[in-house]
Every structure is written in structure tokens, then in C-alpha cells.
Amino acid sequence: MTLVLRFQIRLSYGRATFAPRTSSEQPRSIPQFRGLRVILADDDALNRTVTKKLLEKLGCEVTAVSSGFECLSALSSAENSVRLVVLDIQMPEMDGFEVATRIRKVRSRSWPLIIAVTASAEDNVWERCLQMGMNGMIRKPVLLQGMADELQRVLQRVGEGL
Amino acid sequence: MERTRLRRQVALTRQSLFDQGFLDEQFIQLEDLQDDANPNFVEEVVTLYYRDSARLITNIEKALEKNSLDFNKLDGFMHQFKGSSSSIGAKKVKAECTLFREYCRAGNGEGLPHLSVQGLNGFAWIHTSCRCTRTFQQIKKEYATLKRKLEAYFQVVRQAGPAETACWPK
């Protein structure tokens, strides 16, 4: 059975009056993501709050932590129930790359999935993410549609056995 | 009806914040995240922004007071501050931050050639540090103005009551 999900791409900049979106226009909790257990690691409280809400809006169950250390310990205590880790790359003490490396030392490449969040505009960040065993990457600012797209892409690749 | 008048006031105030360039699309992203479970999400995030960034502003101020400016450190603080400002859609603040970071890079000898310190020694350095200081004054000004405007906006929002998308009591 094939499940087809179509995402409506909204070109918000075309709306000159910046009209607030009505509830019918807001992205809904997508069935594929409902109940998806996520650990979110970001040292910035503001980003953490916004990204957590964003993931919850998509239907995910989110545990938010503020450091690489907390992320690793949350992951080990959750055993295998966490499907996805969303990781800010630029964290002090232990950055996202190191967290990913440590996760991949003991876990397979597809469980948990790891999506990096970066402010960097450099081209080689994605390569580095891949080398560290990450499955996806999002550039800041994190947008609802952007996260939904990347989540879907990453889950789909796993489904295809890549 | 009073509620209708207040709702219109909310819409007009909101629109003017965009029209006058204080806010950008990112603010709408926050509004999209607001729902019945978190009916005051936008205001909470903005409050968090002003609370957290106050510390960054103090750090930048202290760093600017030094006799010898550490442009790398300043750029690091500003990267964080710009990121936060960007997250709430603070358009003018963000623009000034970008300018500040350009001056930091110039202060490090990177970036715009006519601001490079090579061969110009003290003069160019002082020039750049003055620009950093002045740009920072501008940042603080925009930051404070936005705070006032957003506080006034949220006050009207609260007066107008729950939005149309809220669940009405049965």
C-alpha cells in the first residue's frame, strides 16, 4: 500500500498584506509524524522553545535538552523509543558533530535518525553532516514547512532502505 | 461592538508593524505555532527573547568598553544575538546586527578592502571600532523601540480577547 502525501507550498512573500493565516491554512499535524518521538538539542532557550513547538505542531512528541551531554544521556535512558534526534550543530562544549559521532558509535545509521540544524551557509556542512552519520540537515531559520519537508525526505529514504 | 473595534485595532497595529519594517515573515511563523494549547505563544517567545538577549547586550557592551577590541568575541556574541532576533522576526534589529558583523570582520582584516587594517594601522582600527560602537547604539535603539511597540501590540491583543480560531465555550 502506498501512502501519498502532498504538501501545499505556500509562497508567503507573495502576500503583500502579511495577513495572518486562518486555521484552515495552517499546516496540520501530519499523520506520518504523529507520535514520532524526538529529542531536540539546542543550547539557546529561544530556539529550543520555537523548534520544540514547531515539531509538536507536526505531531511529534518532543523531549528538549540544552546540551550534547543531556542529549546523549536522554537517548540512553530512552533506549530504543526515540526515532529522531534534531541537533543544533553550534553548541558549546560538545557540538552537534561530536554528538552524532558518539551516537553512531553505538547505534545504526537509521535508528535514531539525526537531523542537523545549522546557521552556516557553507557548502561543505552537508558533507560533514553525512560523514558524521547524520541523515538530514536544516538551515536556520527553522520554518514549519522546511522541517516538515526535511522530516518527510529523511523518513522516506529510510523507508526505501537507503 | 467593542470587541469588533478592538479586533480591528489589533489587525491595524499588527499590519503597521510589518509595513513600517519592524517585523518580517518570521513573526508569522511564530503566529502559525500559536494554538489553543499555547494561546499566548507569540507573546511568550517575545518575552523570552527580551529576557535572554539582555544578557547578550550586556556582554557586548562590556566587550566594547575594552581598550583593545576582540572582534572575534564581538562577532560571536553578535552571531547569537542576530540569530535570536531573527527568530522573532525583528527585521530592523537584524539588519543592524548584519552591519555590526561586517564591521567586526573588517576589524579582523577580512571583508571590505577599504576597511582593511593592512597598511593603515591605528587609524583604520579606530575607525572600525567607532563604527562598531555607533552601530551598537543603533541596535539598542531599534531593540528598545521594537520592545515598546510589541508591548503595546500584545496589550491590545489581550484586550481584544481570544482570536477567531479559539474554541468558544459550548
PDB file of C-alpha atoms in Angstrom, chain B residues 61-152:
ATOM      1  CA  GLU B  61      28.637  46.395  25.960  1.00  0.00           C
ATOM      2  CA  LYS B  62      31.398  45.111  28.225  1.00  0.00           C
ATOM      3  CA  ALA B  63      33.371  43.838  25.251  1.00  0.00           C
ATOM      4  CA  LEU B  64      33.066  47.244  23.533  1.00  0.00           C
ATOM      5  CA  GLU B  65      34.388  49.058  26.583  1.00  0.00           C
ATOM      6  CA  LYS B  66      37.753  47.351  26.388  1.00  0.00           C
ATOM      7  CA  ASN B  67      40.756  49.305  25.164  1.00  0.00           C
ATOM      8  CA  SER B  68      41.565  46.651  22.645  1.00  0.00           C
ATOM      9  CA  LEU B  69      38.521  45.227  20.893  1.00  0.00           C
ATOM     10  CA  ASP B  70      38.319  41.490  20.445  1.00  0.00           C
ATOM     11  CA  PHE B  71      36.467  41.430  17.138  1.00  0.00           C
ATOM     12  CA  ASN B  72      36.170  37.655  17.150  1.00  0.00           C
ATOM     13  CA  LYS B  73      34.471  37.672  20.513  1.00  0.00           C
ATOM     14  CA  LEU B  74      32.199  40.528  19.484  1.00  0.00           C
ATOM     15  CA  ASP B  75      31.276  38.717  16.303  1.00  0.00           C
ATOM     16  CA  GLY B  76      30.470  35.601  18.312  1.00  0.00           C
ATOM     17  CA  PHE B  77      28.104  37.481  20.623  1.00  0.00           C
ATOM     18  CA  MET B  78      26.516  39.237  17.703  1.00  0.00           C
ATOM     19  CA  HIS B  79      26.033  35.966  15.809  1.00  0.00           C
ATOM     20  CA  GLN B  80      23.978  34.718  18.739  1.00  0.00           C
ATOM     21  CA  PHE B  81      22.078  37.958  19.121  1.00  0.00           C
ATOM     22  CA  LYS B  82      21.323  38.157  15.425  1.00  0.00           C
ATOM     23  CA  GLY B  83      20.100  34.564  15.474  1.00  0.00           C
ATOM     24  CA  SER B  84      17.672  35.251  18.293  1.00  0.00           C
ATOM     25  CA  SER B  85      16.463  38.491  16.767  1.00  0.00           C
ATOM     26  CA  SER B  86      15.935  36.672  13.513  1.00  0.00           C
ATOM     27  CA  SER B  87      13.848  34.014  15.265  1.00  0.00           C
ATOM     28  CA  ILE B  88      11.234  36.527  16.337  1.00  0.00           C
ATOM     29  CA  GLY B  89      11.247  38.401  13.042  1.00  0.00           C
ATOM     30  CA  ALA B  90      12.933  41.535  14.383  1.00  0.00           C
ATOM     31  CA  LYS B  91      13.728  42.947  10.947  1.00  0.00           C
ATOM     32  CA  LYS B  92      15.405  46.266  11.776  1.00  0.00           C
ATOM     33  CA  VAL B  93      17.386  44.835  14.684  1.00  0.00           C
ATOM     34  CA  LYS B  94      18.590  42.010  12.454  1.00  0.00           C
ATOM     35  CA  ALA B  95      19.713  44.446   9.732  1.00  0.00           C
ATOM     36  CA  GLU B  96      21.802  46.451  12.196  1.00  0.00           C
ATOM     37  CA  CYS B  97      23.321  43.218  13.517  1.00  0.00           C
ATOM     38  CA  THR B  98      24.418  42.275   9.998  1.00  0.00           C
ATOM     39  CA  LEU B  99      26.116  45.652   9.652  1.00  0.00           C
ATOM     40  CA  PHE B 100      27.841  45.227  13.009  1.00  0.00           C
ATOM     41  CA  ARG B 101      29.193  41.828  11.985  1.00  0.00           C
ATOM     42  CA  GLU B 102      30.561  43.284   8.757  1.00  0.00           C
ATOM     43  CA  TYR B 103      32.471  45.852  10.795  1.00  0.00           C
ATOM     44  CA  CYS B 104      33.770  43.094  13.075  1.00  0.00           C
ATOM     45  CA  ARG B 105      35.071  41.228  10.062  1.00  0.00           C
ATOM     46  CA  ALA B 106      36.656  44.405   8.764  1.00  0.00           C
ATOM     47  CA  GLY B 107      38.227  44.870  12.169  1.00  0.00           C
ATOM     48  CA  ASN B 108      39.746  41.425  11.767  1.00  0.00           C
ATOM     49  CA  GLY B 109      41.223  42.352   8.427  1.00  0.00           C
ATOM     50  CA  GLU B 110      38.665  40.362   6.458  1.00  0.00           C
ATOM     51  CA  GLY B 111      35.795  41.731   4.450  1.00  0.00           C
ATOM     52  CA  LEU B 112      35.643  45.100   2.745  1.00  0.00           C
ATOM     53  CA  PRO B 113      39.078  46.087   1.425  1.00  0.00           C
ATOM     54  CA  HIS B 114      38.692  49.775   2.121  1.00  0.00           C
ATOM     55  CA  LEU B 115      38.168  48.997   5.777  1.00  0.00           C
ATOM     56  CA  SER B 116      41.127  46.604   5.960  1.00  0.00           C
ATOM     57  CA  VAL B 117      43.639  47.357   8.663  1.00  0.00           C
ATOM     58  CA  GLN B 118      46.570  46.436   6.482  1.00  0.00           C
ATOM     59  CA  GLY B 119      48.831  49.407   5.992  1.00  0.00           C
ATOM     60  CA  LEU B 120      46.527  51.776   7.818  1.00  0.00           C
ATOM     61  CA  ASN B 121      47.363  50.634  11.343  1.00  0.00           C
ATOM     62  CA  GLY B 122      45.763  52.608  14.126  1.00  0.00           C
ATOM     63  CA  PHE B 123      43.514  54.851  12.090  1.00  0.00           C
ATOM     64  CA  ALA B 124      41.518  52.104  10.402  1.00  0.00           C
ATOM     65  CA  TRP B 125      41.239  50.201  13.659  1.00  0.00           C
ATOM     66  CA  ILE B 126      39.845  53.199  15.492  1.00  0.00           C
ATOM     67  CA  HIS B 127      37.565  53.882  12.552  1.00  0.00           C
ATOM     68  CA  THR B 128      36.174  50.362  12.677  1.00  0.00           C
ATOM     69  CA  SER B 129      35.767  50.310  16.421  1.00  0.00           C
ATOM     70  CA  CYS B 130      33.891  53.611  16.292  1.00  0.00           C
ATOM     71  CA  ARG B 131      31.604  52.144  13.680  1.00  0.00           C
ATOM     72  CA  CYS B 132      31.020  49.087  15.853  1.00  0.00           C
ATOM     73  CA  THR B 133      30.149  51.267  18.815  1.00  0.00           C
ATOM     74  CA  ARG B 134      27.873  53.511  16.797  1.00  0.00           C
ATOM     75  CA  THR B 135      26.150  50.584  15.125  1.00  0.00           C
ATOM     76  CA  PHE B 136      25.617  49.032  18.513  1.00  0.00           C
ATOM     77  CA  GLN B 137      23.928  52.208  19.748  1.00  0.00           C
ATOM     78  CA  GLN B 138      21.644  51.906  16.758  1.00  0.00           C
ATOM     79  CA  ILE B 139      20.956  48.248  17.572  1.00  0.00           C
ATOM     80  CA  LYS B 140      19.984  49.130  21.115  1.00  0.00           C
ATOM     81  CA  LYS B 141      17.712  51.864  19.852  1.00  0.00           C
ATOM     82  CA  GLU B 142      15.886  49.569  17.429  1.00  0.00           C
ATOM     83  CA  TYR B 143      15.732  46.845  20.064  1.00  0.00           C
ATOM     84  CA  ALA B 144      14.085  49.205  22.583  1.00  0.00           C
ATOM     85  CA  THR B 145      11.690  50.654  20.019  1.00  0.00           C
ATOM     86  CA  LEU B 146      10.544  47.197  18.975  1.00  0.00           C
ATOM     87  CA  LYS B 147      10.037  46.225  22.593  1.00  0.00           C
ATOM     88  CA  ARG B 148       7.758  49.204  23.182  1.00  0.00           C
ATOM     89  CA  LYS B 149       5.790  48.537  20.036  1.00  0.00           C
ATOM     90  CA  LEU B 150       5.365  44.849  20.733  1.00  0.00           C
ATOM     91  CA  GLU B 151       4.322  45.505  24.329  1.00  0.00           C
ATOM     92  CA  ALA B 152       1.654  47.894  23.078  1.00  0.00           C
TER      93      ALA B 152
END
